[in-house]
Structures are given as structure tokens and as C-alpha cells.
JSON list of C-alpha atoms in Angstrom, two decimals:
[
{"chain": "A", "resi": 1, "resn": "MET", "atom": "CA", "xyz": [47.33, -26.76, 1.45]},
{"chain": "A", "resi": 2, "resn": "SER", "atom": "CA", "xyz": [50.64, -27.94, 1.88]},
{"chain": "A", "resi": 3, "resn": "ASP", "atom": "CA", "xyz": [51.65, -31.35, 2.83]},
{"chain": "A", "resi": 4, "resn": "ARG", "atom": "CA", "xyz": [52.42, -30.55, 6.30]},
{"chain": "A", "resi": 5, "resn": "ALA", "atom": "CA", "xyz": [48.86, -29.53, 6.76]},
{"chain": "A", "resi": 6, "resn": "VAL", "atom": "CA", "xyz": [47.53, -32.66, 5.40]},
{"chain": "A", "resi": 7, "resn": "ARG", "atom": "CA", "xyz": [49.94, -34.70, 7.80]},
{"chain": "A", "resi": 8, "resn": "SER", "atom": "CA", "xyz": [48.63, -32.62, 10.58]},
{"chain": "A", "resi": 9, "resn": "ARG", "atom": "CA", "xyz": [44.86, -33.53, 10.31]},
{"chain": "A", "resi": 10, "resn": "PRO", "atom": "CA", "xyz": [44.78, -36.53, 12.51]},
{"chain": "A", "resi": 11, "resn": "ALA", "atom": "CA", "xyz": [45.48, -34.20, 15.52]},
{"chain": "A", "resi": 12, "resn": "ASP", "atom": "CA", "xyz": [42.20, -32.37, 14.65]},
{"chain": "A", "resi": 13, "resn": "GLY", "atom": "CA", "xyz": [39.94, -34.96, 16.64]},
{"chain": "A", "resi": 14, "resn": "VAL", "atom": "CA", "xyz": [42.23, -34.21, 19.57]},
{"chain": "A", "resi": 15, "resn": "LEU", "atom": "CA", "xyz": [42.23, -30.68, 19.34]},
{"chain": "A", "resi": 16, "resn": "ASP", "atom": "CA", "xyz": [38.28, -30.26, 18.48]},
{"chain": "A", "resi": 17, "resn": "ARG", "atom": "CA", "xyz": [36.33, -33.17, 19.89]},
{"chain": "A", "resi": 18, "resn": "ARG", "atom": "CA", "xyz": [33.11, -31.53, 19.63]},
{"chain": "A", "resi": 19, "resn": "ALA", "atom": "CA", "xyz": [33.31, -30.87, 15.86]},
{"chain": "A", "resi": 20, "resn": "ALA", "atom": "CA", "xyz": [31.69, -33.36, 13.56]},
{"chain": "A", "resi": 21, "resn": "ARG", "atom": "CA", "xyz": [34.59, -32.58, 11.09]},
{"chain": "A", "resi": 22, "resn": "PRO", "atom": "CA", "xyz": [37.67, -30.77, 11.30]},
{"chain": "A", "resi": 23, "resn": "THR", "atom": "CA", "xyz": [37.40, -26.95, 11.61]},
{"chain": "A", "resi": 24, "resn": "ARG", "atom": "CA", "xyz": [39.61, -24.06, 10.56]},
{"chain": "A", "resi": 25, "resn": "ARG", "atom": "CA", "xyz": [40.58, -23.48, 14.13]},
{"chain": "A", "resi": 26, "resn": "SER", "atom": "CA", "xyz": [41.67, -27.20, 14.76]},
{"chain": "A", "resi": 27, "resn": "GLU", "atom": "CA", "xyz": [43.58, -27.25, 11.32]},
{"chain": "A", "resi": 28, "resn": "LEU", "atom": "CA", "xyz": [45.33, -24.42, 12.44]},
{"chain": "A", "resi": 29, "resn": "MET", "atom": "CA", "xyz": [46.19, -25.61, 15.77]},
{"chain": "A", "resi": 30, "resn": "ALA", "atom": "CA", "xyz": [47.30, -29.10, 14.26]},
{"chain": "A", "resi": 31, "resn": "VAL", "atom": "CA", "xyz": [49.64, -27.18, 11.77]},
{"chain": "A", "resi": 32, "resn": "ALA", "atom": "CA", "xyz": [51.10, -25.11, 14.51]},
{"chain": "A", "resi": 33, "resn": "ALA", "atom": "CA", "xyz": [51.70, -28.29, 16.74]},
{"chain": "A", "resi": 34, "resn": "GLU", "atom": "CA", "xyz": [53.94, -29.75, 14.00]},
{"chain": "A", "resi": 35, "resn": "LEU", "atom": "CA", "xyz": [55.71, -26.52, 13.49]},
{"chain": "A", "resi": 36, "resn": "PHE", "atom": "CA", "xyz": [56.20, -25.91, 17.18]},
{"chain": "A", "resi": 37, "resn": "ALA", "atom": "CA", "xyz": [57.34, -29.57, 17.63]},
{"chain": "A", "resi": 38, "resn": "GLU", "atom": "CA", "xyz": [60.06, -29.20, 14.68]},
{"chain": "A", "resi": 39, "resn": "ARG", "atom": "CA", "xyz": [61.34, -25.56, 15.48]},
{"chain": "A", "resi": 40, "resn": "GLY", "atom": "CA", "xyz": [60.19, -24.40, 18.87]},
{"chain": "A", "resi": 41, "resn": "PHE", "atom": "CA", "xyz": [57.57, -21.97, 19.64]},
{"chain": "A", "resi": 42, "resn": "GLY", "atom": "CA", "xyz": [59.94, -19.12, 19.44]},
{"chain": "A", "resi": 43, "resn": "GLY", "atom": "CA", "xyz": [61.20, -20.40, 15.81]},
{"chain": "A", "resi": 44, "resn": "VAL", "atom": "CA", "xyz": [57.74, -20.02, 14.29]},
{"chain": "A", "resi": 45, "resn": "THR", "atom": "CA", "xyz": [55.94, -16.97, 13.18]},
{"chain": "A", "resi": 46, "resn": "VAL", "atom": "CA", "xyz": [52.27, -16.50, 12.46]},
{"chain": "A", "resi": 47, "resn": "ASP", "atom": "CA", "xyz": [53.25, -16.11, 8.71]},
{"chain": "A", "resi": 48, "resn": "ASP", "atom": "CA", "xyz": [54.95, -19.60, 9.08]},
{"chain": "A", "resi": 49, "resn": "ILE", "atom": "CA", "xyz": [51.61, -21.09, 10.26]},
{"chain": "A", "resi": 50, "resn": "GLY", "atom": "CA", "xyz": [49.43, -19.34, 7.66]},
{"chain": "A", "resi": 51, "resn": "ALA", "atom": "CA", "xyz": [51.69, -20.60, 4.88]},
{"chain": "A", "resi": 52, "resn": "ALA", "atom": "CA", "xyz": [51.83, -24.14, 6.09]},
{"chain": "A", "resi": 53, "resn": "ALA", "atom": "CA", "xyz": [47.97, -23.98, 6.42]},
{"chain": "A", "resi": 54, "resn": "GLY", "atom": "CA", "xyz": [47.34, -22.62, 3.08]},
{"chain": "A", "resi": 55, "resn": "VAL", "atom": "CA", "xyz": [46.29, -19.16, 4.37]},
{"chain": "A", "resi": 56, "resn": "SER", "atom": "CA", "xyz": [47.75, -15.57, 4.92]},
{"chain": "A", "resi": 57, "resn": "GLY", "atom": "CA", "xyz": [49.48, -15.24, 8.39]},
{"chain": "A", "resi": 58, "resn": "PRO", "atom": "CA", "xyz": [47.18, -12.49, 9.36]},
{"chain": "A", "resi": 59, "resn": "ALA", "atom": "CA", "xyz": [44.38, -14.70, 8.65]},
{"chain": "A", "resi": 60, "resn": "LEU", "atom": "CA", "xyz": [45.10, -16.50, 12.13]},
{"chain": "A", "resi": 61, "resn": "TYR", "atom": "CA", "xyz": [43.93, -13.29, 13.80]},
{"chain": "A", "resi": 62, "resn": "HIS", "atom": "CA", "xyz": [40.33, -14.23, 12.70]},
{"chain": "A", "resi": 63, "resn": "HIS", "atom": "CA", "xyz": [40.42, -17.17, 15.15]},
{"chain": "A", "resi": 64, "resn": "PHE", "atom": "CA", "xyz": [43.07, -16.45, 17.67]},
{"chain": "A", "resi": 65, "resn": "GLN", "atom": "CA", "xyz": [44.21, -13.08, 19.46]},
{"chain": "A", "resi": 66, "resn": "SER", "atom": "CA", "xyz": [47.89, -14.18, 19.18]},
{"chain": "A", "resi": 67, "resn": "LYS", "atom": "CA", "xyz": [50.38, -17.23, 18.82]},
{"chain": "A", "resi": 68, "resn": "GLU", "atom": "CA", "xyz": [50.23, -17.37, 22.55]},
{"chain": "A", "resi": 69, "resn": "ALA", "atom": "CA", "xyz": [46.51, -17.78, 22.61]},
{"chain": "A", "resi": 70, "resn": "LEU", "atom": "CA", "xyz": [46.70, -20.38, 19.84]},
{"chain": "A", "resi": 71, "resn": "LEU", "atom": "CA", "xyz": [49.30, -22.26, 21.81]},
{"chain": "A", "resi": 72, "resn": "GLY", "atom": "CA", "xyz": [47.24, -22.12, 24.98]},
{"chain": "A", "resi": 73, "resn": "GLU", "atom": "CA", "xyz": [43.99, -23.13, 23.41]},
{"chain": "A", "resi": 74, "resn": "MET", "atom": "CA", "xyz": [45.95, -26.12, 21.81]},
{"chain": "A", "resi": 75, "resn": "LEU", "atom": "CA", "xyz": [47.43, -27.36, 24.96]},
{"chain": "A", "resi": 76, "resn": "VAL", "atom": "CA", "xyz": [44.23, -26.88, 27.08]},
{"chain": "A", "resi": 77, "resn": "ALA", "atom": "CA", "xyz": [42.53, -28.91, 24.09]},
{"chain": "A", "resi": 78, "resn": "ILE", "atom": "CA", "xyz": [44.91, -31.88, 24.59]},
{"chain": "A", "resi": 79, "resn": "SER", "atom": "CA", "xyz": [44.56, -31.93, 28.45]},
{"chain": "A", "resi": 80, "resn": "GLU", "atom": "CA", "xyz": [40.55, -31.85, 28.16]},
{"chain": "A", "resi": 81, "resn": "SER", "atom": "CA", "xyz": [40.57, -34.33, 25.62]},
{"chain": "A", "resi": 82, "resn": "LEU", "atom": "CA", "xyz": [42.72, -36.78, 27.74]},
{"chain": "A", "resi": 83, "resn": "LEU", "atom": "CA", "xyz": [40.90, -36.22, 30.91]},
{"chain": "A", "resi": 84, "resn": "GLU", "atom": "CA", "xyz": [37.44, -36.75, 29.25]},
{"chain": "A", "resi": 85, "resn": "ARG", "atom": "CA", "xyz": [38.79, -39.96, 27.77]},
{"chain": "A", "resi": 86, "resn": "ALA", "atom": "CA", "xyz": [40.10, -41.28, 31.03]},
{"chain": "A", "resi": 87, "resn": "GLU", "atom": "CA", "xyz": [36.96, -40.38, 32.90]},
{"chain": "A", "resi": 88, "resn": "LYS", "atom": "CA", "xyz": [34.93, -42.43, 30.30]},
{"chain": "A", "resi": 89, "resn": "ILE", "atom": "CA", "xyz": [37.19, -45.36, 30.80]},
{"chain": "A", "resi": 90, "resn": "ALA", "atom": "CA", "xyz": [36.85, -45.20, 34.38]},
{"chain": "A", "resi": 91, "resn": "ALA", "atom": "CA", "xyz": [32.98, -44.88, 34.29]},
{"chain": "A", "resi": 92, "resn": "ASP", "atom": "CA", "xyz": [32.56, -47.64, 31.74]},
{"chain": "A", "resi": 93, "resn": "ALA", "atom": "CA", "xyz": [34.93, -50.12, 33.06]},
{"chain": "A", "resi": 94, "resn": "ASP", "atom": "CA", "xyz": [33.47, -52.99, 35.33]},
{"chain": "A", "resi": 95, "resn": "ARG", "atom": "CA", "xyz": [36.90, -53.75, 37.16]},
{"chain": "A", "resi": 96, "resn": "PRO", "atom": "CA", "xyz": [39.97, -51.79, 38.15]},
{"chain": "A", "resi": 97, "resn": "GLU", "atom": "CA", "xyz": [42.02, -53.75, 36.06]},
{"chain": "A", "resi": 98, "resn": "ASP", "atom": "CA", "xyz": [39.78, -52.86, 32.92]},
{"chain": "A", "resi": 99, "resn": "VAL", "atom": "CA", "xyz": [40.33, -49.35, 33.80]},
{"chain": "A", "resi": 100, "resn": "LEU", "atom": "CA", "xyz": [44.18, -49.33, 34.19]},
{"chain": "A", "resi": 101, "resn": "ASP", "atom": "CA", "xyz": [44.33, -51.42, 30.88]},
{"chain": "A", "resi": 102, "resn": "GLY", "atom": "CA", "xyz": [41.98, -48.88, 29.18]},
{"chain": "A", "resi": 103, "resn": "LEU", "atom": "CA", "xyz": [44.08, -46.08, 30.58]},
{"chain": "A", "resi": 104, "resn": "ILE", "atom": "CA", "xyz": [47.52, -47.50, 29.28]},
{"chain": "A", "resi": 105, "resn": "ALA", "atom": "CA", "xyz": [46.01, -48.49, 25.80]},
{"chain": "A", "resi": 106, "resn": "MET", "atom": "CA", "xyz": [44.42, -45.00, 25.18]},
{"chain": "A", "resi": 107, "resn": "HIS", "atom": "CA", "xyz": [47.41, -43.02, 26.39]},
{"chain": "A", "resi": 108, "resn": "CYS", "atom": "CA", "xyz": [49.65, -45.26, 24.42]},
{"chain": "A", "resi": 109, "resn": "GLU", "atom": "CA", "xyz": [47.79, -44.60, 21.10]},
{"chain": "A", "resi": 110, "resn": "PHE", "atom": "CA", "xyz": [47.41, -40.91, 21.97]},
{"chain": "A", "resi": 111, "resn": "ALA", "atom": "CA", "xyz": [51.38, -40.83, 22.20]},
{"chain": "A", "resi": 112, "resn": "VAL", "atom": "CA", "xyz": [51.99, -43.08, 19.30]},
{"chain": "A", "resi": 113, "resn": "ASP", "atom": "CA", "xyz": [49.61, -41.00, 16.96]},
{"chain": "A", "resi": 114, "resn": "HIS", "atom": "CA", "xyz": [50.62, -37.36, 18.30]},
{"chain": "A", "resi": 115, "resn": "PRO", "atom": "CA", "xyz": [54.26, -37.18, 19.31]},
{"chain": "A", "resi": 116, "resn": "GLU", "atom": "CA", "xyz": [54.31, -33.66, 18.18]},
{"chain": "A", "resi": 117, "resn": "LEU", "atom": "CA", "xyz": [51.70, -32.61, 20.63]},
{"chain": "A", "resi": 118, "resn": "ILE", "atom": "CA", "xyz": [53.63, -34.24, 23.44]},
{"chain": "A", "resi": 119, "resn": "THR", "atom": "CA", "xyz": [56.68, -32.54, 22.33]},
{"chain": "A", "resi": 120, "resn": "VAL", "atom": "CA", "xyz": [55.01, -29.06, 22.36]},
{"chain": "A", "resi": 121, "resn": "GLN", "atom": "CA", "xyz": [53.30, -29.70, 25.93]},
{"chain": "A", "resi": 122, "resn": "ALA", "atom": "CA", "xyz": [56.84, -30.63, 27.46]},
{"chain": "A", "resi": 123, "resn": "ARG", "atom": "CA", "xyz": [58.58, -27.74, 25.87]},
{"chain": "A", "resi": 124, "resn": "ASP", "atom": "CA", "xyz": [56.44, -24.93, 25.11]},
{"chain": "A", "resi": 125, "resn": "LEU", "atom": "CA", "xyz": [54.03, -24.76, 27.79]},
{"chain": "A", "resi": 126, "resn": "VAL", "atom": "CA", "xyz": [55.84, -22.05, 29.52]},
{"chain": "A", "resi": 127, "resn": "HIS", "atom": "CA", "xyz": [54.82, -19.68, 26.56]},
{"chain": "A", "resi": 128, "resn": "ALA", "atom": "CA", "xyz": [51.09, -20.44, 26.99]},
{"chain": "A", "resi": 129, "resn": "PRO", "atom": "CA", "xyz": [49.02, -17.43, 28.78]},
{"chain": "A", "resi": 130, "resn": "ASP", "atom": "CA", "xyz": [48.96, -17.74, 32.58]},
{"chain": "A", "resi": 131, "resn": "ALA", "atom": "CA", "xyz": [45.37, -18.68, 32.70]},
{"chain": "A", "resi": 132, "resn": "ASP", "atom": "CA", "xyz": [45.62, -21.37, 30.20]},
{"chain": "A", "resi": 133, "resn": "ARG", "atom": "CA", "xyz": [48.71, -22.77, 32.13]},
{"chain": "A", "resi": 134, "resn": "ARG", "atom": "CA", "xyz": [46.75, -23.08, 35.27]},
{"chain": "A", "resi": 135, "resn": "ARG", "atom": "CA", "xyz": [43.90, -24.56, 33.76]},
{"chain": "A", "resi": 136, "resn": "ILE", "atom": "CA", "xyz": [46.23, -27.36, 32.14]},
{"chain": "A", "resi": 137, "resn": "ARG", "atom": "CA", "xyz": [47.87, -28.07, 35.28]},
{"chain": "A", "resi": 138, "resn": "ARG", "atom": "CA", "xyz": [44.37, -28.58, 37.01]},
{"chain": "A", "resi": 139, "resn": "LEU", "atom": "CA", "xyz": [43.34, -30.85, 34.01]},
{"chain": "A", "resi": 140, "resn": "GLN", "atom": "CA", "xyz": [46.45, -32.89, 34.24]},
{"chain": "A", "resi": 141, "resn": "ALA", "atom": "CA", "xyz": [46.23, -33.19, 37.99]},
{"chain": "A", "resi": 142, "resn": "ALA", "atom": "CA", "xyz": [42.77, -34.62, 37.66]},
{"chain": "A", "resi": 143, "resn": "TYR", "atom": "CA", "xyz": [43.99, -36.95, 34.78]},
{"chain": "A", "resi": 144, "resn": "VAL", "atom": "CA", "xyz": [46.81, -38.44, 36.82]},
{"chain": "A", "resi": 145, "resn": "ARG", "atom": "CA", "xyz": [44.36, -38.97, 39.80]},
{"chain": "A", "resi": 146, "resn": "ILE", "atom": "CA", "xyz": [42.22, -41.38, 37.65]},
{"chain": "A", "resi": 147, "resn": "TRP", "atom": "CA", "xyz": [45.52, -43.26, 36.89]},
{"chain": "A", "resi": 148, "resn": "ILE", "atom": "CA", "xyz": [46.64, -43.25, 40.49]},
{"chain": "A", "resi": 149, "resn": "ASP", "atom": "CA", "xyz": [43.20, -44.43, 41.73]},
{"chain": "A", "resi": 150, "resn": "ALA", "atom": "CA", "xyz": [43.03, -47.33, 38.94]},
{"chain": "A", "resi": 151, "resn": "THR", "atom": "CA", "xyz": [46.64, -48.32, 40.01]},
{"chain": "A", "resi": 152, "resn": "ALA", "atom": "CA", "xyz": [45.99, -48.25, 43.70]},
{"chain": "A", "resi": 153, "resn": "ALA", "atom": "CA", "xyz": [43.00, -50.66, 43.25]},
{"chain": "A", "resi": 154, "resn": "VAL", "atom": "CA", "xyz": [44.70, -52.91, 41.11]},
{"chain": "A", "resi": 155, "resn": "HIS", "atom": "CA", "xyz": [47.89, -53.14, 43.06]},
{"chain": "A", "resi": 156, "resn": "THR", "atom": "CA", "xyz": [46.69, -52.99, 46.81]},
{"chain": "A", "resi": 157, "resn": "GLY", "atom": "CA", "xyz": [48.91, -52.31, 49.68]},
{"chain": "A", "resi": 158, "resn": "ARG", "atom": "CA", "xyz": [51.25, -49.73, 47.90]},
{"chain": "A", "resi": 159, "resn": "ASP", "atom": "CA", "xyz": [52.20, -46.44, 49.66]},
{"chain": "A", "resi": 160, "resn": "ARG", "atom": "CA", "xyz": [49.97, -43.99, 47.70]},
{"chain": "A", "resi": 161, "resn": "ARG", "atom": "CA", "xyz": [52.93, -41.59, 47.42]},
{"chain": "A", "resi": 162, "resn": "VAL", "atom": "CA", "xyz": [55.04, -44.23, 45.80]},
{"chain": "A", "resi": 163, "resn": "VAL", "atom": "CA", "xyz": [51.84, -45.14, 43.43]},
{"chain": "A", "resi": 164, "resn": "ARG", "atom": "CA", "xyz": [51.80, -41.43, 42.31]},
{"chain": "A", "resi": 165, "resn": "ALA", "atom": "CA", "xyz": [55.54, -41.64, 41.47]},
{"chain": "A", "resi": 166, "resn": "ALA", "atom": "CA", "xyz": [55.25, -44.72, 39.67]},
{"chain": "A", "resi": 167, "resn": "VAL", "atom": "CA", "xyz": [52.18, -43.43, 37.51]},
{"chain": "A", "resi": 168, "resn": "HIS", "atom": "CA", "xyz": [54.17, -40.28, 36.47]},
{"chain": "A", "resi": 169, "resn": "ALA", "atom": "CA", "xyz": [57.02, -42.44, 35.52]},
{"chain": "A", "resi": 170, "resn": "ALA", "atom": "CA", "xyz": [54.70, -44.71, 33.53]},
{"chain": "A", "resi": 171, "resn": "ILE", "atom": "CA", "xyz": [53.15, -41.99, 31.71]},
{"chain": "A", "resi": 172, "resn": "GLY", "atom": "CA", "xyz": [56.79, -40.59, 30.84]},
{"chain": "A", "resi": 173, "resn": "LEU", "atom": "CA", "xyz": [57.62, -43.84, 29.53]},
{"chain": "A", "resi": 174, "resn": "ILE", "atom": "CA", "xyz": [54.68, -43.70, 27.20]},
{"chain": "A", "resi": 175, "resn": "ASN", "atom": "CA", "xyz": [55.34, -40.16, 26.35]},
{"chain": "A", "resi": 176, "resn": "SER", "atom": "CA", "xyz": [59.01, -41.14, 25.15]},
{"chain": "A", "resi": 177, "resn": "THR", "atom": "CA", "xyz": [57.52, -41.45, 21.58]},
{"chain": "A", "resi": 178, "resn": "PRO", "atom": "CA", "xyz": [59.04, -38.16, 20.35]},
{"chain": "A", "resi": 179, "resn": "PHE", "atom": "CA", "xyz": [62.28, -40.08, 20.60]},
{"chain": "A", "resi": 180, "resn": "SER", "atom": "CA", "xyz": [61.25, -43.80, 20.62]},
{"chain": "A", "resi": 181, "resn": "ALA", "atom": "CA", "xyz": [58.87, -44.15, 17.97]},
{"chain": "A", "resi": 182, "resn": "THR", "atom": "CA", "xyz": [60.94, -45.79, 15.42]},
{"chain": "A", "resi": 183, "resn": "LEU", "atom": "CA", "xyz": [58.78, -48.65, 14.74]},
{"chain": "A", "resi": 184, "resn": "ARG", "atom": "CA", "xyz": [55.50, -49.29, 12.93]},
{"chain": "A", "resi": 185, "resn": "ARG", "atom": "CA", "xyz": [52.55, -47.94, 14.62]},
{"chain": "A", "resi": 186, "resn": "ASP", "atom": "CA", "xyz": [51.29, -51.42, 15.66]},
{"chain": "A", "resi": 187, "resn": "GLU", "atom": "CA", "xyz": [54.92, -52.50, 16.89]},
{"chain": "A", "resi": 188, "resn": "MET", "atom": "CA", "xyz": [54.99, -49.13, 19.20]},
{"chain": "A", "resi": 189, "resn": "LEU", "atom": "CA", "xyz": [51.82, -49.98, 20.66]},
{"chain": "A", "resi": 190, "resn": "ALA", "atom": "CA", "xyz": [52.66, -53.73, 21.27]},
{"chain": "A", "resi": 191, "resn": "LEU", "atom": "CA", "xyz": [55.88, -52.64, 22.91]},
{"chain": "A", "resi": 192, "resn": "LEU", "atom": "CA", "xyz": [54.82, -49.43, 25.10]},
{"chain": "A", "resi": 193, "resn": "ALA", "atom": "CA", "xyz": [51.48, -50.76, 26.62]},
{"chain": "A", "resi": 194, "resn": "PRO", "atom": "CA", "xyz": [53.22, -54.00, 28.27]},
{"chain": "A", "resi": 195, "resn": "MET", "atom": "CA", "xyz": [56.08, -51.82, 29.36]},
{"chain": "A", "resi": 196, "resn": "ALA", "atom": "CA", "xyz": [53.92, -49.36, 31.10]},
{"chain": "A", "resi": 197, "resn": "SER", "atom": "CA", "xyz": [51.95, -52.13, 32.77]},
{"chain": "A", "resi": 198, "resn": "ALA", "atom": "CA", "xyz": [55.10, -53.72, 33.73]},
{"chain": "A", "resi": 199, "resn": "ALA", "atom": "CA", "xyz": [56.21, -50.48, 35.45]},
{"chain": "A", "resi": 200, "resn": "LEU", "atom": "CA", "xyz": [53.14, -50.24, 37.57]},
{"chain": "A", "resi": 201, "resn": "VAL", "atom": "CA", "xyz": [53.36, -53.91, 38.56]},
{"chain": "A", "resi": 202, "resn": "ALA", "atom": "CA", "xyz": [56.75, -53.07, 39.81]},
{"chain": "A", "resi": 203, "resn": "VAL", "atom": "CA", "xyz": [55.59, -50.74, 42.54]},
{"chain": "A", "resi": 204, "resn": "PRO", "atom": "CA", "xyz": [56.78, -52.28, 45.97]},
{"chain": "A", "resi": 205, "resn": "ARG", "atom": "CA", "xyz": [54.30, -52.96, 48.71]},
{"chain": "A", "resi": 206, "resn": "HIS", "atom": "CA", "xyz": [56.26, -51.12, 51.26]},
{"chain": "A", "resi": 207, "resn": "THR", "atom": "CA", "xyz": [58.94, -48.33, 50.94]},
{"chain": "A", "resi": 208, "resn": "SER", "atom": "CA", "xyz": [61.12, -47.33, 53.63]},
{"chain": "A", "resi": 209, "resn": "THR", "atom": "CA", "xyz": [61.73, -43.58, 54.18]},
{"chain": "A", "resi": 210, "resn": "ILE", "atom": "CA", "xyz": [65.33, -42.64, 54.92]}
]
């Protein structure tokens, strides 16, 4: 197996959460994520993915109907994983502050550990099958709602429309890692989490409409 495939293995836990150990499907998705992030979806062939994973290109069709189906399953898996983690944080925490801190910490770790998945999600979602895109949008909306509810509970008296905008901005700040992750992992986490938290604190109590 190539060096690229070995480097991709940490993403397996995001792409196949229910497996006790990485499956061939999750390994292929992890390798494809690295290639898509580097070259773009259109710049990667099935043969490229197979070669990076140490299998023949046509072997991919034993696991996925097409390159588009692989992409769709990858992006659905990311969205499902983030939502499940957010739901668990919200269910386990005793205070709204703990929910918000947990969400920020969790998303920072995801972003620092998997910038390639963020790149693919932002740039290549348009190439996923229609049904997968619709599911991803629903999952993402549910994920953001958890952030909005937590932020509104911590920072009371804020206009919910403004809270929603602030949450999207804070998540976008964290998702800058494909460009900003130039420090060690611990340094990036120590930088991103307080910045995201401060961005949410900065939401004004009242916003005038023009």
C-alpha cells in the first residue's frame, strides 16, 4: 500500500464509525479524500484511487457504483459523524456552556485532523449524487441547529438570526484549516478553540435592521 494510503488511515474513524477496525470501503474513501483534496474531483480517476490504495481501479466497483457514489457516501459519512458527535455532547453535558465548549473542541479536532475532508466538502459537494446532496444538507442543518441552540442558551438576549450568522462564521473560522494549519496540532487547537469561542461571545445583544 502506498504512503498516501497509510497517511489517510486516520480518516477511517470518521468515514466508518461503526466498524471495529478500518474496512476496505473506509480505506478507499480516505484515500480518495486525500486525492480529491489535492487534485479536485475532476482531476482524479478511479485508477488513481486504486493505485493509491494498492488495488486495481476496477476493484473500486466492488464497493461503489461510481466515483460519484464514493464521493457521496464519503460526504454523508462526514456529516453523520459530526451530527452524532454533536448530539452526544448535547445529551451528556450538564450546562449549556459545556455543550458549546464541547462542540467547539470537537469541531476543532475534526478540522485539524482532517483538513482534506473539509476541502472536499466545500469544493466537490456539487459532484455528489442528488439524493446524497439533499441528505448532507439536512444533516448539516441539524448539526448547525445544535450549535445555535447552545450559543443562544449561553449568550442570552441575542437575536437568533444573528446567532445563526455568528455560528456559521465561527464554524467557517474553524474550517479554515486547509489554509491555516501551519502550526503543530496542539498549537492549532490552542489557537482555534479560543478564537471560535470569542467569535460567538462577540454576538451583540441587539441588532438594528436597516
